[in-house]
Amino acid sequence: MTDHHTDALTTQAAVHTGDAQGLVIQDIEVRAPGPGQVRVALKASGVCGSDRHVLDGDWDLPSPTVMGHEGAGIVESVGVGVSTLKPGDHVVMTWFYPCMTCPACQEGRQWVCTGSRADECLLPDGTTPLSSTGKPVYPYLSVGSMSGYTVVPEQAAVQIPDNVPFEVAALIGCSVSTGVGVVVNGAEVKPGRSAVVIGTGGVGLSIIMGLVVADAQPIVAVDVSDHSLALAQQFGATHLVNSRGRDVQDVVDEVRVLTEGGADYAFEAIGRTETIQQMPVMLRPGGTAAVVGLPPQGAPVPLDLLAFAESGQTLIGSNYGSTVPARDFPLLARMYAAGQLPIDRLITQTRPLSEVNEAFQDMREGAKGRTVIVF
């Protein structure tokens, strides 16, 4: 069944104009889906730290940009050739759509696709489906979920069961798949192994959820906020370490005591060079450190590579939790529905699109859990 609309739609969106004045709520035009594309009516969008990096000038992107990349909604119309989706389907968007033809995609490693143009905020044909007063507007990571509508490639929209709330579905599109994925797909955590998670925001809590599913033991959470650590405990952390104002070596020593000589796995979910640097010394020999948080561009991290090599440790970079969206999004949705992943408890507040700037300011001031924009 193909429902090919030829009409463009006008909708409101949160637009980053390229300056430091915050997001502007304005009307944009969303064109009809082209061949192999779908137009989605957004119902929820997560407020993620990756968006904040753009707004705060840490990362460079084309502008003006409709922000948001954690999105879920309903397929409104489909373009010619779309075979896997139809109007009315509930979908989660992936912020790194795979090209499906490069060597990585052919090997099933879609998270390192070399043919995607998502990082350029463009569709596969090099265009943007959004405009304002006749000028192009770019959807962040080719999603632009802080908008009433968006157009994405067919492979960027993954159908999930209708009984999953849109707020939950939106988080599956980024923080949950990143956090659970790095545990299951990236680090391949074994049952009974110890782990430390540095940073317990939305991604850190998702890592803890993944560690519980993987039956890791113990699970040590490190953060500067008692409120964040209390959330971590609710999600399954067995030990809590507040690092605020403490000497780095003191924190490392406490983690090593709690894990009886060092953790088997360490996960950094903040993106700070200082905390990334701490991971190897928190590990036991042969342990694995995973960089999950994304630091600013051009921020090198000094490491004692001799000690790293001599201890036989492994350092991995986690891109999207090594997620294959078509496989993993429905799986995570089913695990939520079965009560294995309490994703809904990640959501500490919801806001309308008109309050998106307040949501990002809450994040800068240390708000915990996840805020979701609802439409």
Short mmCIF file of C-alpha atoms in Angstrom, two decimals:
data_model
loop_
_atom_site.label_atom_id
_atom_site.label_comp_id
_atom_site.label_asym_id
_atom_site.label_seq_id
_atom_site.Cartn_x
_atom_site.Cartn_y
_atom_site.Cartn_z
CA MET A 1 0.00 0.00 0.00
CA THR A 2 1.40 3.41 -0.94
CA ASP A 3 0.01 6.73 0.22
CA HIS A 4 1.99 9.34 -1.66
CA HIS A 5 1.07 12.87 -0.65
CA THR A 6 2.26 15.66 -2.91
CA ASP A 7 1.45 18.52 -0.56
CA ALA A 8 3.93 20.20 1.75
CA LEU A 9 2.91 20.83 5.35
CA THR A 10 3.55 23.82 7.58
CA THR A 11 4.35 23.07 11.22
CA GLN A 12 6.07 24.56 14.23
CA ALA A 13 9.62 23.56 15.11
CA ALA A 14 12.40 24.43 17.54
CA VAL A 15 15.10 25.98 15.33
CA HIS A 16 18.73 26.65 16.21
CA THR A 17 19.76 29.66 14.16
CA GLY A 18 23.48 29.22 14.77
CA ASP A 19 23.88 31.80 17.52
CA ALA A 20 23.82 31.50 21.31
CA GLN A 21 20.35 32.97 21.80
CA GLY A 22 18.58 29.67 22.36
CA LEU A 23 16.05 27.93 20.18
CA VAL A 24 13.40 29.84 18.25
CA ILE A 25 9.92 28.37 17.83
CA GLN A 26 8.91 29.12 14.26
CA ASP A 27 6.93 27.79 11.32
CA ILE A 28 8.75 25.60 8.82
CA GLU A 29 7.63 23.83 5.67
CA VAL A 30 7.96 20.04 5.48
CA ARG A 31 7.84 18.71 1.94
CA ALA A 32 6.09 15.54 0.85
CA PRO A 33 8.09 12.31 1.11
CA GLY A 34 10.10 11.44 -1.98
CA PRO A 35 10.93 7.96 -3.25
CA GLY A 36 11.99 5.70 -0.40
CA GLN A 37 11.02 8.29 2.23
CA VAL A 38 8.32 8.63 4.88
CA ARG A 39 6.75 11.66 6.52
CA VAL A 40 6.18 11.26 10.24
CA ALA A 41 3.89 13.19 12.59
CA LEU A 42 6.03 13.53 15.72
CA LYS A 43 4.46 12.75 19.08
CA ALA A 44 7.49 12.86 21.40
CA SER A 45 11.11 14.02 21.33
CA GLY A 46 13.75 13.42 23.96
CA VAL A 47 15.93 16.28 25.21
CA CYS A 48 19.44 14.86 24.87
CA GLY A 49 22.92 16.03 25.77
CA SER A 50 23.96 15.71 22.14
CA ASP A 51 21.52 18.49 21.27
CA ARG A 52 22.98 20.61 24.07
CA HIS A 53 26.50 20.15 22.65
CA VAL A 54 25.27 21.83 19.46
CA LEU A 55 23.46 24.64 21.24
CA ASP A 56 26.47 25.34 23.47
CA GLY A 57 28.88 25.52 20.53
CA ASP A 58 30.79 22.31 21.23
CA TRP A 59 29.97 20.80 17.82
CA ASP A 60 29.67 22.46 14.43
CA LEU A 61 26.64 21.78 12.25
CA PRO A 62 24.92 23.47 9.32
CA SER A 63 22.27 25.97 10.38
CA PRO A 64 19.48 26.84 10.75
CA THR A 65 18.78 23.46 12.31
CA VAL A 66 15.64 21.86 13.68
CA MET A 67 16.95 20.21 16.83
CA GLY A 68 16.03 16.83 18.29
CA HIS A 69 17.10 13.34 17.32
CA GLU A 70 15.26 11.13 19.85
CA GLY A 71 11.92 10.98 18.09
CA ALA A 72 8.82 8.82 17.89
CA GLY A 73 5.54 9.32 16.06
CA ILE A 74 3.07 8.07 13.48
CA VAL A 75 3.72 7.63 9.77
CA GLU A 76 1.59 10.25 8.01
CA SER A 77 2.45 9.42 4.39
CA VAL A 78 4.98 7.42 2.41
CA GLY A 79 6.82 7.92 -0.86
CA VAL A 80 7.03 5.73 -3.91
CA GLY A 81 8.83 2.44 -3.32
CA VAL A 82 8.35 2.28 0.45
CA SER A 83 7.50 -1.31 1.33
CA THR A 84 8.04 -1.76 5.08
CA LEU A 85 5.84 1.07 6.42
CA LYS A 86 2.37 2.46 5.85
CA PRO A 87 0.38 5.44 7.16
CA GLY A 88 -0.69 4.88 10.76
CA ASP A 89 2.36 2.84 11.78
CA HIS A 90 3.99 3.82 15.05
CA VAL A 91 7.71 4.36 14.54
CA VAL A 92 10.94 5.29 16.30
CA MET A 93 13.52 7.26 14.33
CA THR A 94 17.19 6.40 14.23
CA TRP A 95 19.59 9.36 14.22
CA PHE A 96 22.16 7.46 12.14
CA TYR A 97 20.28 5.98 9.23
CA PRO A 98 22.27 3.23 7.48
CA CYS A 99 22.86 3.35 3.73
CA MET A 100 22.47 -0.46 3.58
CA THR A 101 25.01 -0.78 0.75
CA CYS A 102 28.48 0.06 2.18
CA PRO A 103 30.78 -2.76 3.39
CA ALA A 104 29.93 -2.10 7.05
CA CYS A 105 26.20 -2.32 6.40
CA GLN A 106 26.67 -5.47 4.33
CA GLU A 107 28.49 -6.98 7.32
CA GLY A 108 25.61 -6.06 9.63
CA ARG A 109 27.63 -3.30 11.37
CA GLN A 110 25.26 -0.46 10.59
CA TRP A 111 26.48 1.70 13.47
CA VAL A 112 29.70 2.34 11.53
CA CYS A 113 28.04 2.85 8.15
CA THR A 114 30.25 4.89 5.81
CA GLY A 115 27.50 5.81 3.35
CA SER A 116 25.07 7.61 5.65
CA ARG A 117 24.65 11.37 5.35
CA ALA A 118 22.96 11.69 8.74
CA ASP A 119 25.94 13.53 10.23
CA GLU A 120 25.51 16.15 7.49
CA CYS A 121 21.82 16.51 8.43
CA LEU A 122 20.90 15.46 4.88
CA LEU A 123 18.77 12.80 3.25
CA PRO A 124 20.55 10.16 1.13
CA ASP A 125 20.01 12.27 -2.01
CA GLY A 126 21.85 15.21 -0.42
CA THR A 127 18.76 17.33 0.16
CA THR A 128 16.91 18.58 3.22
CA PRO A 129 13.12 18.15 3.40
CA LEU A 130 12.66 21.30 5.50
CA SER A 131 12.58 24.97 4.56
CA SER A 132 11.56 28.39 5.84
CA THR A 133 10.72 31.36 3.61
CA GLY A 134 12.18 29.42 0.72
CA LYS A 135 15.54 28.77 2.37
CA PRO A 136 16.77 25.33 3.50
CA VAL A 137 16.49 24.26 7.13
CA TYR A 138 18.45 21.22 8.31
CA PRO A 139 16.98 18.43 10.49
CA TYR A 140 19.49 17.57 13.20
CA LEU A 141 21.07 14.20 12.32
CA SER A 142 18.44 13.93 9.57
CA VAL A 143 15.69 13.55 12.20
CA GLY A 144 14.81 17.01 13.54
CA SER A 145 12.34 15.57 16.04
CA MET A 146 11.56 18.88 17.78
CA SER A 147 9.00 19.57 15.08
CA GLY A 148 5.42 18.64 14.33
CA TYR A 149 6.50 16.69 11.23
CA THR A 150 9.66 15.42 9.61
CA VAL A 151 10.69 13.40 6.56
CA VAL A 152 13.23 10.58 6.89
CA PRO A 153 14.49 7.69 4.76
CA GLU A 154 12.46 4.51 5.11
CA GLN A 155 15.36 2.80 6.92
CA ALA A 156 15.44 5.60 9.51
CA ALA A 157 11.94 4.83 10.81
CA VAL A 158 11.47 1.54 12.63
CA GLN A 159 8.02 0.21 13.47
CA ILE A 160 7.29 -0.70 17.07
CA PRO A 161 4.16 -2.04 18.81
CA ASP A 162 1.33 0.47 19.19
CA ASN A 163 1.10 -0.19 22.95
CA VAL A 164 4.48 1.44 23.68
CA PRO A 165 3.96 5.06 24.81
CA PHE A 166 5.52 7.61 22.48
CA GLU A 167 7.57 9.13 25.32
CA VAL A 168 9.15 5.74 25.97
CA ALA A 169 9.55 5.01 22.26
CA ALA A 170 11.44 8.28 21.72
CA LEU A 171 14.06 7.31 24.31
CA ILE A 172 14.56 3.93 22.65
CA GLY A 173 15.80 5.90 19.64
CA CYS A 174 18.94 7.15 21.40
CA SER A 175 19.68 7.00 25.12
CA VAL A 176 18.27 3.53 25.78
CA SER A 177 19.72 1.88 22.69
CA THR A 178 23.07 3.57 23.37
CA GLY A 179 23.20 2.56 27.03
CA VAL A 180 21.81 -0.96 26.83
CA GLY A 181 23.59 -1.53 23.53
CA VAL A 182 27.09 -0.75 24.80
CA VAL A 183 26.59 -3.35 27.54
CA VAL A 184 25.13 -6.10 25.37
CA ASN A 185 26.59 -5.43 21.92
CA GLY A 186 29.76 -3.41 22.55
CA ALA A 187 31.39 -4.58 25.80
CA GLU A 188 29.56 -7.94 25.77
CA VAL A 189 29.35 -7.98 29.56
CA LYS A 190 29.35 -11.46 31.09
CA PRO A 191 27.14 -12.49 34.04
CA GLY A 192 28.67 -11.98 37.45
CA ARG A 193 31.31 -9.49 36.27
CA SER A 194 31.76 -6.16 38.03
CA ALA A 195 31.12 -2.78 36.44
CA VAL A 196 31.45 0.93 37.21
CA VAL A 197 29.33 3.59 35.48
CA ILE A 198 30.60 7.18 35.58
CA GLY A 199 27.73 9.60 35.09
CA THR A 200 24.13 8.65 35.77
CA GLY A 201 22.10 10.81 33.40
CA GLY A 202 19.77 9.25 30.85
CA VAL A 203 22.50 7.24 29.10
CA GLY A 204 24.20 6.23 32.35
CA LEU A 205 20.91 4.96 33.77
CA SER A 206 20.34 3.06 30.54
CA ILE A 207 23.76 1.46 30.95
CA ILE A 208 22.75 0.39 34.45
CA MET A 209 19.53 -1.09 33.06
CA GLY A 210 21.63 -3.04 30.56
CA LEU A 211 23.99 -4.24 33.29
CA VAL A 212 21.03 -5.54 35.30
CA VAL A 213 19.79 -7.43 32.24
CA ALA A 214 23.33 -8.81 31.75
CA ASP A 215 23.40 -9.87 35.42
CA ALA A 216 26.55 -7.89 36.25
CA GLN A 217 27.58 -7.81 39.91
CA PRO A 218 28.42 -5.48 41.59
CA ILE A 219 27.31 -2.33 39.72
CA VAL A 220 29.00 0.82 41.02
CA ALA A 221 27.54 4.21 40.05
CA VAL A 222 29.69 7.36 40.25
CA ASP A 223 28.21 10.85 40.06
CA VAL A 224 28.45 14.29 41.68
CA SER A 225 24.77 14.36 42.67
CA ASP A 226 23.08 12.43 45.45
CA HIS A 227 19.80 12.75 43.56
CA SER A 228 21.36 11.14 40.48
CA LEU A 229 22.84 8.38 42.58
CA ALA A 230 19.46 7.72 44.19
CA LEU A 231 18.02 7.25 40.70
CA ALA A 232 20.91 4.94 39.84
CA GLN A 233 20.09 2.81 42.87
CA GLN A 234 16.45 2.59 41.77
CA PHE A 235 17.62 1.32 38.38
CA GLY A 236 19.85 -1.37 39.88
CA ALA A 237 23.19 0.11 41.02
CA THR A 238 24.43 -1.84 44.03
CA HIS A 239 26.98 0.73 45.25
CA LEU A 240 27.01 4.54 45.04
CA VAL A 241 30.02 6.87 44.98
CA ASN A 242 29.57 10.65 45.18
CA SER A 243 32.70 12.20 43.63
CA ARG A 244 31.84 15.87 44.19
CA GLY A 245 34.80 17.77 45.60
CA ARG A 246 36.82 14.62 46.20
CA ASP A 247 40.37 13.82 45.16
CA VAL A 248 40.43 11.71 41.99
CA GLN A 249 42.65 9.05 43.55
CA ASP A 250 40.29 8.78 46.51
CA VAL A 251 37.37 8.05 44.17
CA VAL A 252 39.44 5.53 42.20
CA ASP A 253 40.50 3.78 45.40
CA GLU A 254 36.89 3.51 46.60
CA VAL A 255 35.80 1.97 43.30
CA ARG A 256 38.67 -0.50 43.43
CA VAL A 257 37.71 -1.53 46.98
CA LEU A 258 34.04 -1.97 46.06
CA THR A 259 35.00 -4.13 43.06
CA GLU A 260 37.65 -6.11 44.99
CA GLY A 261 40.70 -4.90 43.09
CA GLY A 262 39.18 -3.14 40.09
CA ALA A 263 36.12 -3.43 37.87
CA ASP A 264 35.87 -5.80 34.92
CA TYR A 265 34.10 -3.06 32.94
CA ALA A 266 34.04 0.73 33.15
CA PHE A 267 31.62 2.98 31.27
CA GLU A 268 31.96 6.77 30.96
CA ALA A 269 28.60 8.35 30.11
CA ILE A 270 29.38 12.06 30.48
CA GLY A 271 31.89 12.96 27.79
CA ARG A 272 34.44 14.70 30.04
CA THR A 273 38.12 14.13 29.34
CA GLU A 274 38.89 14.01 33.07
CA THR A 275 36.51 11.16 33.77
CA ILE A 276 37.41 9.24 30.62
CA GLN A 277 41.01 9.34 31.82
CA GLN A 278 40.00 7.73 35.13
CA MET A 279 38.56 4.55 33.63
CA PRO A 280 41.75 2.50 33.08
CA VAL A 281 42.90 2.94 36.69
CA MET A 282 39.49 1.81 37.93
CA LEU A 283 39.85 -1.47 36.01
CA ARG A 284 41.44 -4.74 36.98
CA PRO A 285 44.02 -6.23 34.57
CA GLY A 286 42.27 -7.42 31.43
CA GLY A 287 39.31 -5.10 32.01
CA THR A 288 37.39 -3.16 29.37
CA ALA A 289 36.78 0.59 29.32
CA ALA A 290 34.01 1.98 27.11
CA VAL A 291 33.79 5.62 26.03
CA VAL A 292 30.06 6.27 25.71
CA GLY A 293 29.74 9.98 26.51
CA LEU A 294 30.72 12.30 23.69
CA PRO A 295 33.29 15.00 24.50
CA PRO A 296 33.66 18.30 22.63
CA GLN A 297 35.43 18.24 19.28
CA GLY A 298 39.21 18.40 19.49
CA ALA A 299 39.47 17.26 23.11
CA PRO A 300 42.33 14.72 23.37
CA VAL A 301 42.61 12.52 26.47
CA PRO A 302 46.06 11.68 27.93
CA LEU A 303 46.45 8.02 28.86
CA ASP A 304 49.33 6.03 30.34
CA LEU A 305 49.56 3.68 27.38
CA LEU A 306 52.44 1.65 28.81
CA ALA A 307 50.38 0.76 31.88
CA PHE A 308 47.37 0.17 29.65
CA ALA A 309 49.28 -2.27 27.46
CA GLU A 310 50.99 -4.04 30.34
CA SER A 311 47.67 -4.62 32.09
CA GLY A 312 46.11 -6.06 28.93
CA GLN A 313 43.13 -3.75 29.07
CA THR A 314 40.75 -2.94 26.22
CA LEU A 315 39.48 0.53 25.30
CA ILE A 316 36.42 0.71 23.07
CA GLY A 317 34.57 3.63 21.56
CA SER A 318 30.83 3.08 21.55
CA ASN A 319 28.89 4.59 18.67
CA TYR A 320 25.15 4.24 19.26
CA GLY A 321 25.69 1.14 21.39
CA SER A 322 26.55 -0.87 18.26
CA THR A 323 22.83 -0.75 17.52
CA VAL A 324 21.14 -2.24 14.47
CA PRO A 325 17.88 -0.25 14.64
CA ALA A 326 15.64 -2.64 12.70
CA ARG A 327 16.71 -5.45 15.02
CA ASP A 328 17.20 -3.68 18.34
CA PHE A 329 14.41 -1.07 18.56
CA PRO A 330 11.59 -3.67 18.50
CA LEU A 331 13.57 -5.86 20.92
CA LEU A 332 13.97 -3.00 23.41
CA ALA A 333 10.27 -2.16 23.03
CA ARG A 334 9.33 -5.77 23.81
CA MET A 335 11.66 -5.80 26.82
CA TYR A 336 9.96 -2.65 28.09
CA ALA A 337 6.52 -4.18 27.61
CA ALA A 338 7.67 -7.30 29.48
CA GLY A 339 8.87 -5.24 32.45
CA GLN A 340 12.57 -5.97 31.89
CA LEU A 341 13.52 -2.36 31.09
CA PRO A 342 11.80 0.35 33.19
CA ILE A 343 12.31 2.99 30.49
CA ASP A 344 9.32 5.02 31.63
CA ARG A 345 11.10 5.72 34.93
CA LEU A 346 13.83 7.57 33.02
CA ILE A 347 11.31 10.32 32.27
CA THR A 348 11.41 12.84 35.10
CA GLN A 349 9.37 15.52 33.32
CA THR A 350 7.51 16.28 30.10
CA ARG A 351 7.21 19.69 28.48
CA PRO A 352 5.46 21.18 25.44
CA LEU A 353 7.56 22.39 22.51
CA SER A 354 7.15 25.99 23.69
CA GLU A 355 9.23 25.17 26.79
CA VAL A 356 12.17 23.57 24.99
CA ASN A 357 14.65 26.27 26.07
CA GLU A 358 13.66 25.76 29.69
CA ALA A 359 14.24 22.04 29.24
CA PHE A 360 17.81 22.61 28.05
CA GLN A 361 18.46 25.06 30.86
CA ASP A 362 17.27 22.43 33.33
CA MET A 363 19.84 20.07 31.82
CA ARG A 364 22.63 22.64 32.20
CA GLU A 365 21.66 23.13 35.83
CA GLY A 366 21.90 19.41 36.56
CA ALA A 367 18.39 18.06 35.98
CA LYS A 368 18.44 14.28 36.17
CA GLY A 369 16.74 11.57 34.21
CA ARG A 370 15.22 12.56 30.88
CA THR A 371 12.92 15.38 29.82
CA VAL A 372 10.67 14.58 26.88
CA ILE A 373 8.95 17.12 24.63
CA VAL A 374 5.41 15.96 23.87
CA PHE A 375 3.21 17.11 20.98
#
